[in-house]
Amino acid sequence: MSAAIAMERLEPAPERPPADVGLPLRVATIRRVVPETPDTSTYWLTLADPAERARFRFEPGQFDMLTVPGVGESAISISSDPAHPERLAHTVRAVGRVTRALGALGSGDRIGLRGPFGRPWPMAEAEGGDLLIVAGGLGLAPVRPAIFRAMRARDRYRRVVVLIGARGPEHLLFGGEFDGWGQWMRDRELEVALSVDVPTDDWPYGVGVVTTLFDGARIEPQRTTALVCGPEIMMCFAAHDLVVRGMSPDRIHVCIERNMQCGVRLCGHCQLGPLFVCSDGPVFPFGEVVDHLEAGR
Ligand SMILES: Cc1cc2nc3c(=O)[nH]c(=O)nc-3n(C[C@H](O)[C@H](O)[C@H](O)COP(=O)(O)OP(=O)(O)OC[C@H]3O[C@@H](n4cnc5c(N)ncnc54)[C@H](O)[C@@H]3O)c2cc1C
């Protein structure tokens, strides 16, 4: 038996073909860097090629692979408004090689961008019912495009409730624009509530983990779709709490992060049991992943 035939027999055909393999590495220019918290900044990018810029579209919840030349590549969610894909924001916490190298770059510098990748938030599926968005810490970045989408198509949802938690007021993302953005949300009849673990003396909103906001949110489990994003342990607690309140695990969606390398279902670094976070996710119905999440065990 030839080696090729042996390999063919050993390796089952993939359930679905690798996604987005053809997506090229594009050049993006950093237009502006907005510091959010002591370790997190938002990078506003435009694709350098005008034709690619005009073609680029993304869905809320999708991510790009950003390359710092000579350093490497990291998966980063798109945090801006999908109605304006010509201006792309990525909100990045400096934790390792690539994200720290990004921190040394500024306006006018160029980086690489592949994307957009991944399964987005189920915005269409949620239409007609209530939308509950629960974000903890950096988790506000991947749900922010969903908030923009819901604001722009407000009549497609009944209630839109946005619950945001952070360690302290200084850790709230988009704080500089929050008064404006918060007001914009309220003007469009989004119900917004904030909570922090450690308040300052003049903090006017809630105190405690984000799930303490659930009681005041008047959740109607049968008609609600939840988008939950934050540290894995927070997503597990929030999702379990929503299940206890009567929500089906399949109507609760979480955004999972795993070490990602190729982004196209080839390398296996991001596998979560049988699932590939890069292309089956990063957004999953909680019911699909609950058995594979460490914090859920
Ligand atoms: C779908 C998806 C979306 C994401 N969206 C965002 C986003 O919007 N914003 C964001 O900031 N991040 C996001 N991430 C996470 C980001 O991709 C990771 O933090 C990525 O690893 C950062 O790359 P890096 O090279 O800077 O860090 P790495 O060098 O890969 O380090 C990552 C982590 O591993 C630790 N580490 C590194 N080397 C070692 C070592 N030798 N031993 C032990 N620990 C080590 C670091 O301390 C750090 O905590 C996302 C991830 C996924 C999968």
mmCIF file of C-alpha atoms and ligand atoms in Angstrom:
data_model
loop_
_atom_site.group_PDB
_atom_site.id
_atom_site.type_symbol
_atom_site.label_atom_id
_atom_site.label_comp_id
_atom_site.label_asym_id
_atom_site.label_seq_id
_atom_site.Cartn_x
_atom_site.Cartn_y
_atom_site.Cartn_z
ATOM 1 C CA MET A 1 0.000 0.000 0.000
ATOM 2 C CA SER A 2 1.402 3.405 -0.891
ATOM 3 C CA ALA A 3 1.954 5.982 1.846
ATOM 4 C CA ALA A 4 -0.596 8.285 0.206
ATOM 5 C CA ILE A 5 -3.326 5.637 0.265
ATOM 6 C CA ALA A 6 -2.459 4.733 3.863
ATOM 7 C CA MET A 7 -2.777 8.395 4.880
ATOM 8 C CA GLU A 8 -6.091 8.645 3.070
ATOM 9 C CA ARG A 9 -7.440 5.715 5.066
ATOM 10 C CA LEU A 10 -6.108 7.035 8.367
ATOM 11 C CA GLU A 11 -7.449 10.556 8.045
ATOM 12 C CA PRO A 12 -11.222 10.922 7.894
ATOM 13 C CA ALA A 13 -12.504 13.582 5.534
ATOM 14 C CA PRO A 14 -13.106 16.852 7.418
ATOM 15 C CA GLU A 15 -16.785 17.409 8.244
ATOM 16 C CA ARG A 16 -16.651 20.702 6.423
ATOM 17 C CA PRO A 17 -14.004 22.173 4.158
ATOM 18 C CA PRO A 18 -11.517 24.597 5.674
ATOM 19 C CA ALA A 19 -13.174 27.994 5.737
ATOM 20 C CA ASP A 20 -11.786 31.192 4.288
ATOM 21 C CA VAL A 21 -8.476 29.598 3.266
ATOM 22 C CA GLY A 22 -8.262 32.028 0.401
ATOM 23 C CA LEU A 23 -8.410 35.150 2.545
ATOM 24 C CA PRO A 24 -5.264 37.091 1.731
ATOM 25 C CA LEU A 25 -2.993 38.883 4.151
ATOM 26 C CA ARG A 26 -3.956 42.508 3.637
ATOM 27 C CA VAL A 27 -2.047 45.600 4.650
ATOM 28 C CA ALA A 28 -3.813 47.857 7.148
ATOM 29 C CA THR A 29 -2.782 51.316 8.301
ATOM 30 C CA ILE A 30 -3.206 52.333 11.941
ATOM 31 C CA ARG A 31 -5.172 55.598 11.863
ATOM 32 C CA ARG A 32 -5.607 56.203 15.568
ATOM 33 C CA VAL A 33 -4.829 54.491 18.869
ATOM 34 C CA VAL A 34 -7.256 55.194 21.713
ATOM 35 C CA PRO A 35 -6.118 54.114 25.192
ATOM 36 C CA GLU A 36 -9.020 52.424 27.006
ATOM 37 C CA THR A 37 -7.555 51.105 30.264
ATOM 38 C CA PRO A 38 -3.975 50.880 31.542
ATOM 39 C CA ASP A 39 -3.318 47.718 29.452
ATOM 40 C CA THR A 40 -5.892 47.976 26.661
ATOM 41 C CA SER A 41 -6.153 50.214 23.597
ATOM 42 C CA THR A 42 -8.404 50.437 20.571
ATOM 43 C CA TYR A 43 -6.632 50.455 17.201
ATOM 44 C CA TRP A 44 -8.565 52.122 14.396
ATOM 45 C CA LEU A 45 -7.443 50.663 11.075
ATOM 46 C CA THR A 46 -8.133 51.204 7.408
ATOM 47 C CA LEU A 47 -7.157 48.743 4.712
ATOM 48 C CA ALA A 48 -4.412 50.321 2.632
ATOM 49 C CA ASP A 49 -5.821 49.144 -0.713
ATOM 50 C CA PRO A 50 -8.908 51.242 -1.596
ATOM 51 C CA ALA A 51 -10.543 48.398 -3.575
ATOM 52 C CA GLU A 52 -10.146 45.961 -0.657
ATOM 53 C CA ARG A 53 -11.421 48.627 1.731
ATOM 54 C CA ALA A 54 -14.551 49.048 -0.388
ATOM 55 C CA ARG A 55 -15.145 45.272 -0.521
ATOM 56 C CA PHE A 56 -14.513 44.439 3.148
ATOM 57 C CA ARG A 57 -17.592 43.443 5.201
ATOM 58 C CA PHE A 58 -17.892 41.774 8.594
ATOM 59 C CA GLU A 59 -20.593 40.480 10.897
ATOM 60 C CA PRO A 60 -20.843 41.249 14.647
ATOM 61 C CA GLY A 61 -18.709 38.765 16.594
ATOM 62 C CA GLN A 62 -16.212 38.036 13.822
ATOM 63 C CA PHE A 63 -12.490 38.454 14.326
ATOM 64 C CA ASP A 64 -9.365 39.243 12.311
ATOM 65 C CA MET A 65 -5.880 37.799 12.545
ATOM 66 C CA LEU A 66 -3.609 40.833 13.029
ATOM 67 C CA THR A 67 0.074 40.535 12.126
ATOM 68 C CA VAL A 68 2.851 42.655 13.521
ATOM 69 C CA PRO A 69 5.610 42.237 10.910
ATOM 70 C CA GLY A 70 8.516 40.204 12.205
ATOM 71 C CA VAL A 71 6.700 39.296 15.437
ATOM 72 C CA GLY A 72 3.624 37.209 14.682
ATOM 73 C CA GLU A 73 -0.118 37.034 14.429
ATOM 74 C CA SER A 74 -2.987 37.164 16.964
ATOM 75 C CA ALA A 75 -6.751 36.720 16.795
ATOM 76 C CA ILE A 76 -8.538 39.953 17.705
ATOM 77 C CA SER A 77 -12.295 40.605 17.539
ATOM 78 C CA ILE A 78 -13.577 43.526 15.517
ATOM 79 C CA SER A 79 -15.089 46.059 17.933
ATOM 80 C CA SER A 80 -16.510 48.703 15.588
ATOM 81 C CA ASP A 81 -19.793 49.306 13.789
ATOM 82 C CA PRO A 82 -20.441 46.790 10.963
ATOM 83 C CA ALA A 83 -22.305 49.535 9.101
ATOM 84 C CA HIS A 84 -18.900 51.207 8.615
ATOM 85 C CA PRO A 85 -16.514 48.396 7.629
ATOM 86 C CA GLU A 86 -14.172 50.940 6.061
ATOM 87 C CA ARG A 87 -13.165 51.980 9.611
ATOM 88 C CA LEU A 88 -12.178 48.926 11.626
ATOM 89 C CA ALA A 89 -11.568 49.005 15.364
ATOM 90 C CA HIS A 90 -9.791 46.246 17.300
ATOM 91 C CA THR A 91 -9.589 46.570 21.066
ATOM 92 C CA VAL A 92 -6.445 44.859 22.315
ATOM 93 C CA ARG A 93 -5.145 43.942 25.751
ATOM 94 C CA ALA A 94 -1.341 43.765 25.783
ATOM 95 C CA VAL A 95 -0.609 40.311 27.216
ATOM 96 C CA GLY A 96 2.064 38.692 25.080
ATOM 97 C CA ARG A 97 4.417 38.961 22.153
ATOM 98 C CA VAL A 98 2.147 40.270 19.403
ATOM 99 C CA THR A 99 -0.174 42.413 21.493
ATOM 100 C CA ARG A 100 2.759 44.106 23.266
ATOM 101 C CA ALA A 101 4.493 44.731 19.931
ATOM 102 C CA LEU A 102 1.248 46.293 18.696
ATOM 103 C CA GLY A 103 1.427 48.602 21.717
ATOM 104 C CA ALA A 104 4.677 50.028 20.395
ATOM 105 C CA LEU A 105 3.028 51.042 17.107
ATOM 106 C CA GLY A 106 1.094 54.213 16.428
ATOM 107 C CA SER A 107 -0.728 56.261 13.878
ATOM 108 C CA GLY A 108 0.658 55.752 10.350
ATOM 109 C CA ASP A 109 2.257 52.361 11.077
ATOM 110 C CA ARG A 110 1.244 49.388 8.964
ATOM 111 C CA ILE A 111 0.278 45.887 10.058
ATOM 112 C CA GLY A 112 -1.099 42.759 8.364
ATOM 113 C CA LEU A 113 -4.747 41.699 8.566
ATOM 114 C CA ARG A 114 -6.439 38.429 7.566
ATOM 115 C CA GLY A 115 -10.142 38.075 8.000
ATOM 116 C CA PRO A 116 -12.903 38.377 8.871
ATOM 117 C CA PHE A 117 -13.198 34.896 10.388
ATOM 118 C CA GLY A 118 -15.649 32.938 12.447
ATOM 119 C CA ARG A 119 -19.290 32.372 13.245
ATOM 120 C CA PRO A 120 -20.937 35.666 14.243
ATOM 121 C CA TRP A 121 -23.529 36.481 16.914
ATOM 122 C CA PRO A 122 -26.981 35.199 15.817
ATOM 123 C CA MET A 123 -28.470 38.631 15.165
ATOM 124 C CA ALA A 124 -31.039 37.436 12.606
ATOM 125 C CA GLU A 125 -32.115 34.458 14.736
ATOM 126 C CA ALA A 126 -32.794 36.818 17.652
ATOM 127 C CA GLU A 127 -35.114 39.069 15.641
ATOM 128 C CA GLY A 128 -38.672 39.372 16.896
ATOM 129 C CA GLY A 129 -37.701 38.670 20.503
ATOM 130 C CA ASP A 130 -35.764 40.322 23.297
ATOM 131 C CA LEU A 131 -31.999 40.675 23.012
ATOM 132 C CA LEU A 132 -29.984 40.437 26.215
ATOM 133 C CA ILE A 133 -26.309 41.418 25.885
ATOM 134 C CA VAL A 134 -24.063 40.635 28.841
ATOM 135 C CA ALA A 135 -20.447 41.829 28.740
ATOM 136 C CA GLY A 136 -17.670 41.529 31.291
ATOM 137 C CA GLY A 137 -14.392 43.479 31.005
ATOM 138 C CA LEU A 138 -12.729 43.110 27.607
ATOM 139 C CA GLY A 139 -15.820 41.106 26.561
ATOM 140 C CA LEU A 140 -17.532 44.378 25.690
ATOM 141 C CA ALA A 141 -15.337 44.634 22.572
ATOM 142 C CA PRO A 142 -16.673 41.560 20.681
ATOM 143 C CA VAL A 143 -20.327 42.396 21.503
ATOM 144 C CA ARG A 144 -20.034 46.071 20.630
ATOM 145 C CA PRO A 145 -20.710 45.456 16.889
ATOM 146 C CA ALA A 146 -23.864 43.548 17.945
ATOM 147 C CA ILE A 147 -24.970 46.573 19.991
ATOM 148 C CA PHE A 148 -24.431 48.825 16.962
ATOM 149 C CA ARG A 149 -26.350 46.381 14.742
ATOM 150 C CA ALA A 150 -29.268 46.241 17.209
ATOM 151 C CA MET A 151 -29.324 50.039 17.477
ATOM 152 C CA ARG A 152 -29.456 50.410 13.699
ATOM 153 C CA ALA A 153 -32.219 47.812 13.331
ATOM 154 C CA ARG A 154 -34.006 48.648 16.562
ATOM 155 C CA ASP A 155 -37.470 47.792 15.231
ATOM 156 C CA ARG A 156 -36.427 44.156 14.619
ATOM 157 C CA TYR A 157 -36.156 43.414 18.348
ATOM 158 C CA ARG A 158 -38.491 43.900 21.277
ATOM 159 C CA ARG A 159 -36.454 44.892 24.319
ATOM 160 C CA VAL A 160 -32.694 45.276 23.945
ATOM 161 C CA VAL A 161 -30.981 45.045 27.320
ATOM 162 C CA VAL A 162 -27.230 45.662 27.669
ATOM 163 C CA LEU A 163 -25.591 44.686 30.970
ATOM 164 C CA ILE A 164 -21.946 45.687 31.357
ATOM 165 C CA GLY A 165 -19.606 44.661 34.163
ATOM 166 C CA ALA A 166 -16.004 45.630 34.892
ATOM 167 C CA ARG A 167 -13.518 45.350 37.749
ATOM 168 C CA GLY A 168 -13.705 49.099 38.410
ATOM 169 C CA PRO A 169 -14.817 52.280 36.611
ATOM 170 C CA GLU A 170 -11.266 52.687 35.262
ATOM 171 C CA HIS A 171 -11.553 49.274 33.564
ATOM 172 C CA LEU A 172 -14.690 50.159 31.603
ATOM 173 C CA LEU A 173 -13.943 50.045 27.890
ATOM 174 C CA PHE A 174 -14.929 52.913 25.653
ATOM 175 C CA GLY A 175 -15.203 55.032 28.814
ATOM 176 C CA GLY A 176 -14.164 58.191 27.032
ATOM 177 C CA GLU A 177 -17.119 57.898 24.727
ATOM 178 C CA PHE A 178 -19.426 56.159 27.164
ATOM 179 C CA ASP A 179 -21.472 59.189 28.157
ATOM 180 C CA GLY A 180 -22.190 59.850 24.486
ATOM 181 C CA TRP A 181 -22.514 56.194 23.539
ATOM 182 C CA GLY A 182 -24.618 55.380 26.607
ATOM 183 C CA GLN A 183 -26.946 58.247 25.811
ATOM 184 C CA TRP A 184 -27.097 57.179 22.166
ATOM 185 C CA MET A 185 -28.134 53.690 23.293
ATOM 186 C CA ARG A 186 -30.806 55.070 25.621
ATOM 187 C CA ASP A 187 -32.105 57.366 22.861
ATOM 188 C CA ARG A 188 -32.673 54.233 20.795
ATOM 189 C CA GLU A 189 -34.520 52.582 23.648
ATOM 190 C CA LEU A 190 -31.776 50.225 24.674
ATOM 191 C CA GLU A 191 -31.867 49.485 28.393
ATOM 192 C CA VAL A 192 -28.325 49.816 29.708
ATOM 193 C CA ALA A 193 -27.050 48.908 33.178
ATOM 194 C CA LEU A 194 -23.512 48.980 34.512
ATOM 195 C CA SER A 195 -21.863 47.354 37.475
ATOM 196 C CA VAL A 196 -18.313 47.264 38.842
ATOM 197 C CA ASP A 197 -16.693 45.042 41.441
ATOM 198 C CA VAL A 198 -14.784 47.897 43.101
ATOM 199 C CA PRO A 199 -16.520 51.280 42.830
ATOM 200 C CA THR A 200 -15.073 54.740 43.326
ATOM 201 C CA ASP A 201 -16.781 57.154 45.743
ATOM 202 C CA ASP A 202 -18.653 58.892 42.943
ATOM 203 C CA TRP A 203 -19.694 55.733 41.013
ATOM 204 C CA PRO A 204 -23.438 56.173 40.363
ATOM 205 C CA TYR A 205 -24.309 52.686 39.018
ATOM 206 C CA GLY A 206 -24.365 49.102 40.336
ATOM 207 C CA VAL A 207 -21.772 47.337 42.467
ATOM 208 C CA GLY A 208 -21.025 43.616 42.144
ATOM 209 C CA VAL A 209 -20.443 41.075 39.397
ATOM 210 C CA VAL A 210 -22.437 41.567 36.197
ATOM 211 C CA THR A 211 -24.919 38.800 37.065
ATOM 212 C CA THR A 212 -26.182 40.951 39.970
ATOM 213 C CA LEU A 213 -27.845 43.046 37.237
ATOM 214 C CA PHE A 214 -30.025 40.098 36.111
ATOM 215 C CA ASP A 215 -32.692 40.656 38.790
ATOM 216 C CA GLY A 216 -33.383 44.186 37.553
ATOM 217 C CA ALA A 217 -33.360 43.189 33.880
ATOM 218 C CA ARG A 218 -36.894 41.686 33.831
ATOM 219 C CA ILE A 219 -35.729 38.768 31.662
ATOM 220 C CA GLU A 220 -38.492 36.854 29.897
ATOM 221 C CA PRO A 221 -36.733 33.541 29.211
ATOM 222 C CA GLN A 222 -39.027 32.234 26.474
ATOM 223 C CA ARG A 223 -38.625 35.279 24.245
ATOM 224 C CA THR A 224 -34.993 36.205 24.946
ATOM 225 C CA THR A 225 -31.744 35.505 23.081
ATOM 226 C CA ALA A 226 -28.637 36.182 25.176
ATOM 227 C CA LEU A 227 -25.179 37.171 23.886
ATOM 228 C CA VAL A 228 -22.643 36.702 26.672
ATOM 229 C CA CYS A 229 -18.983 37.683 26.410
ATOM 230 C CA GLY A 230 -16.212 37.983 28.957
ATOM 231 C CA PRO A 231 -13.769 35.821 30.879
ATOM 232 C CA GLU A 232 -14.723 32.136 30.564
ATOM 233 C CA ILE A 233 -15.627 31.803 34.224
ATOM 234 C CA MET A 234 -17.921 34.829 33.999
ATOM 235 C CA MET A 235 -19.630 33.426 30.877
ATOM 236 C CA CYS A 236 -20.179 30.079 32.625
ATOM 237 C CA PHE A 237 -21.660 31.687 35.745
ATOM 238 C CA ALA A 238 -23.844 34.025 33.676
ATOM 239 C CA ALA A 239 -25.051 31.238 31.367
ATOM 240 C CA HIS A 240 -25.820 28.858 34.248
ATOM 241 C CA ASP A 241 -27.715 31.674 36.019
ATOM 242 C CA LEU A 242 -29.775 32.317 32.857
ATOM 243 C CA VAL A 243 -30.538 28.596 32.555
ATOM 244 C CA VAL A 244 -31.757 28.602 36.172
ATOM 245 C CA ARG A 245 -33.987 31.540 35.220
ATOM 246 C CA GLY A 246 -35.585 29.359 32.541
ATOM 247 C CA MET A 247 -33.574 30.131 29.385
ATOM 248 C CA SER A 248 -32.735 27.305 27.013
ATOM 249 C CA PRO A 249 -28.925 26.759 26.768
ATOM 250 C CA ASP A 250 -29.335 26.973 23.001
ATOM 251 C CA ARG A 251 -30.591 30.558 23.187
ATOM 252 C CA ILE A 252 -27.589 31.634 25.259
ATOM 253 C CA HIS A 253 -24.567 32.376 23.063
ATOM 254 C CA VAL A 254 -21.012 32.692 24.348
ATOM 255 C CA CYS A 255 -17.781 33.796 22.644
ATOM 256 C CA ILE A 256 -14.872 31.443 23.284
ATOM 257 C CA GLU A 257 -11.153 32.265 23.061
ATOM 258 C CA ARG A 258 -8.542 29.619 22.461
ATOM 259 C CA ASN A 259 -4.945 29.793 21.273
ATOM 260 C CA MET A 260 -5.397 30.373 17.577
ATOM 261 C CA GLN A 261 -2.828 29.944 14.835
ATOM 262 C CA CYS A 262 -4.162 29.373 11.334
ATOM 263 C CA GLY A 263 -7.727 30.633 11.783
ATOM 264 C CA VAL A 264 -8.936 28.289 9.037
ATOM 265 C CA ARG A 265 -9.535 24.884 10.642
ATOM 266 C CA LEU A 266 -6.187 23.433 9.636
ATOM 267 C CA CYS A 267 -3.744 23.511 12.555
ATOM 268 C CA GLY A 268 -5.937 22.271 15.413
ATOM 269 C CA HIS A 269 -4.515 24.662 18.065
ATOM 270 C CA CYS A 270 -7.947 26.066 18.892
ATOM 271 C CA GLN A 271 -9.801 22.757 19.200
ATOM 272 C CA LEU A 272 -12.438 22.544 21.901
ATOM 273 C CA GLY A 273 -13.312 18.854 22.012
ATOM 274 C CA PRO A 274 -14.458 18.124 18.459
ATOM 275 C CA LEU A 275 -15.035 21.815 17.688
ATOM 276 C CA PHE A 276 -12.680 24.304 16.064
ATOM 277 C CA VAL A 277 -13.062 27.708 17.735
ATOM 278 C CA CYS A 278 -11.783 29.505 14.602
ATOM 279 C CA SER A 279 -14.506 28.307 12.258
ATOM 280 C CA ASP A 280 -17.221 26.545 14.323
ATOM 281 C CA GLY A 281 -17.033 29.589 16.651
ATOM 282 C CA PRO A 282 -15.897 31.789 18.256
ATOM 283 C CA VAL A 283 -19.615 32.274 19.008
ATOM 284 C CA PHE A 284 -21.334 29.095 20.191
ATOM 285 C CA PRO A 285 -24.700 28.259 21.727
ATOM 286 C CA PHE A 286 -23.870 27.483 25.369
ATOM 287 C CA GLY A 287 -25.531 24.072 25.010
ATOM 288 C CA GLU A 288 -22.989 23.132 22.328
ATOM 289 C CA VAL A 289 -19.903 23.860 24.437
ATOM 290 C CA VAL A 290 -20.896 23.536 28.075
ATOM 291 C CA ASP A 291 -19.323 20.072 28.416
ATOM 292 C CA HIS A 292 -16.023 21.291 26.958
ATOM 293 C CA LEU A 293 -15.534 24.432 29.047
ATOM 294 C CA GLU A 294 -13.092 24.026 31.940
ATOM 295 C CA ALA A 295 -14.896 26.567 34.106
ATOM 296 C CA GLY A 296 -18.142 24.670 33.569
ATOM 297 C CA ARG A 297 -16.821 21.427 35.081
HETATM 298 C C1 LIG B 1 -11.659 34.526 18.535
HETATM 299 C C2 LIG B 1 -10.751 35.301 19.445
HETATM 300 C C3 LIG B 1 -10.972 36.646 19.634
HETATM 301 C C4 LIG B 1 -10.112 37.396 20.446
HETATM 302 N N1 LIG B 1 -10.366 38.715 20.603
HETATM 303 C C5 LIG B 1 -9.513 39.457 21.344
HETATM 304 C C6 LIG B 1 -9.721 40.859 21.473
HETATM 305 O O1 LIG B 1 -10.678 41.435 20.930
HETATM 306 N N2 LIG B 1 -8.832 41.557 22.203
HETATM 307 C C7 LIG B 1 -7.755 40.958 22.831
HETATM 308 O O2 LIG B 1 -6.970 41.656 23.481
HETATM 309 N N3 LIG B 1 -7.556 39.616 22.746
HETATM 310 C C8 LIG B 1 -8.397 38.859 22.012
HETATM 311 N N4 LIG B 1 -8.179 37.529 21.891
HETATM 312 C C9 LIG B 1 -7.068 36.906 22.632
HETATM 313 C C10 LIG B 1 -5.743 37.040 21.903
HETATM 314 O O3 LIG B 1 -5.807 36.417 20.640
HETATM 315 C C11 LIG B 1 -4.666 36.345 22.755
HETATM 316 O O4 LIG B 1 -4.494 37.031 23.972
HETATM 317 C C12 LIG B 1 -3.354 36.219 22.002
HETATM 318 O O5 LIG B 1 -2.662 35.105 22.488
HETATM 319 C C13 LIG B 1 -2.480 37.431 22.159
HETATM 320 O O6 LIG B 1 -1.313 37.215 21.401
HETATM 321 P P1 LIG B 1 0.116 37.567 21.947
HETATM 322 O O7 LIG B 1 1.130 37.079 20.955
HETATM 323 O O8 LIG B 1 0.195 38.992 22.341
HETATM 324 O O9 LIG B 1 0.171 36.755 23.279
HETATM 325 P P2 LIG B 1 0.957 35.394 23.532
HETATM 326 O O10 LIG B 1 2.421 35.644 23.483
HETATM 327 O O11 LIG B 1 0.387 34.332 22.698
HETATM 328 O O12 LIG B 1 0.511 35.205 25.045
HETATM 329 C C14 LIG B 1 -0.862 34.941 25.376
HETATM 330 C C15 LIG B 1 -0.980 34.573 26.841
HETATM 331 O O13 LIG B 1 -0.151 33.483 27.127
HETATM 332 C C16 LIG B 1 0.754 33.862 28.128
HETATM 333 N N5 LIG B 1 2.045 33.315 27.714
HETATM 334 C C17 LIG B 1 2.761 33.688 26.660
HETATM 335 N N6 LIG B 1 3.877 32.960 26.578
HETATM 336 C C18 LIG B 1 3.850 32.130 27.649
HETATM 337 C C19 LIG B 1 4.708 31.132 28.138
HETATM 338 N N7 LIG B 1 5.864 30.822 27.509
HETATM 339 N N8 LIG B 1 4.337 30.429 29.237
HETATM 340 C C20 LIG B 1 3.179 30.709 29.865
HETATM 341 N N9 LIG B 1 2.321 31.651 29.448
HETATM 342 C C21 LIG B 1 2.639 32.335 28.364
HETATM 343 C C22 LIG B 1 0.801 35.353 28.167
HETATM 344 O O14 LIG B 1 1.124 35.835 29.466
HETATM 345 C C23 LIG B 1 -0.581 35.677 27.785
HETATM 346 O O15 LIG B 1 -1.446 35.627 28.904
HETATM 347 C C24 LIG B 1 -9.022 36.764 21.094
HETATM 348 C C25 LIG B 1 -8.803 35.401 20.902
HETATM 349 C C26 LIG B 1 -9.657 34.673 20.102
HETATM 350 C C27 LIG B 1 -9.398 33.215 19.898
#
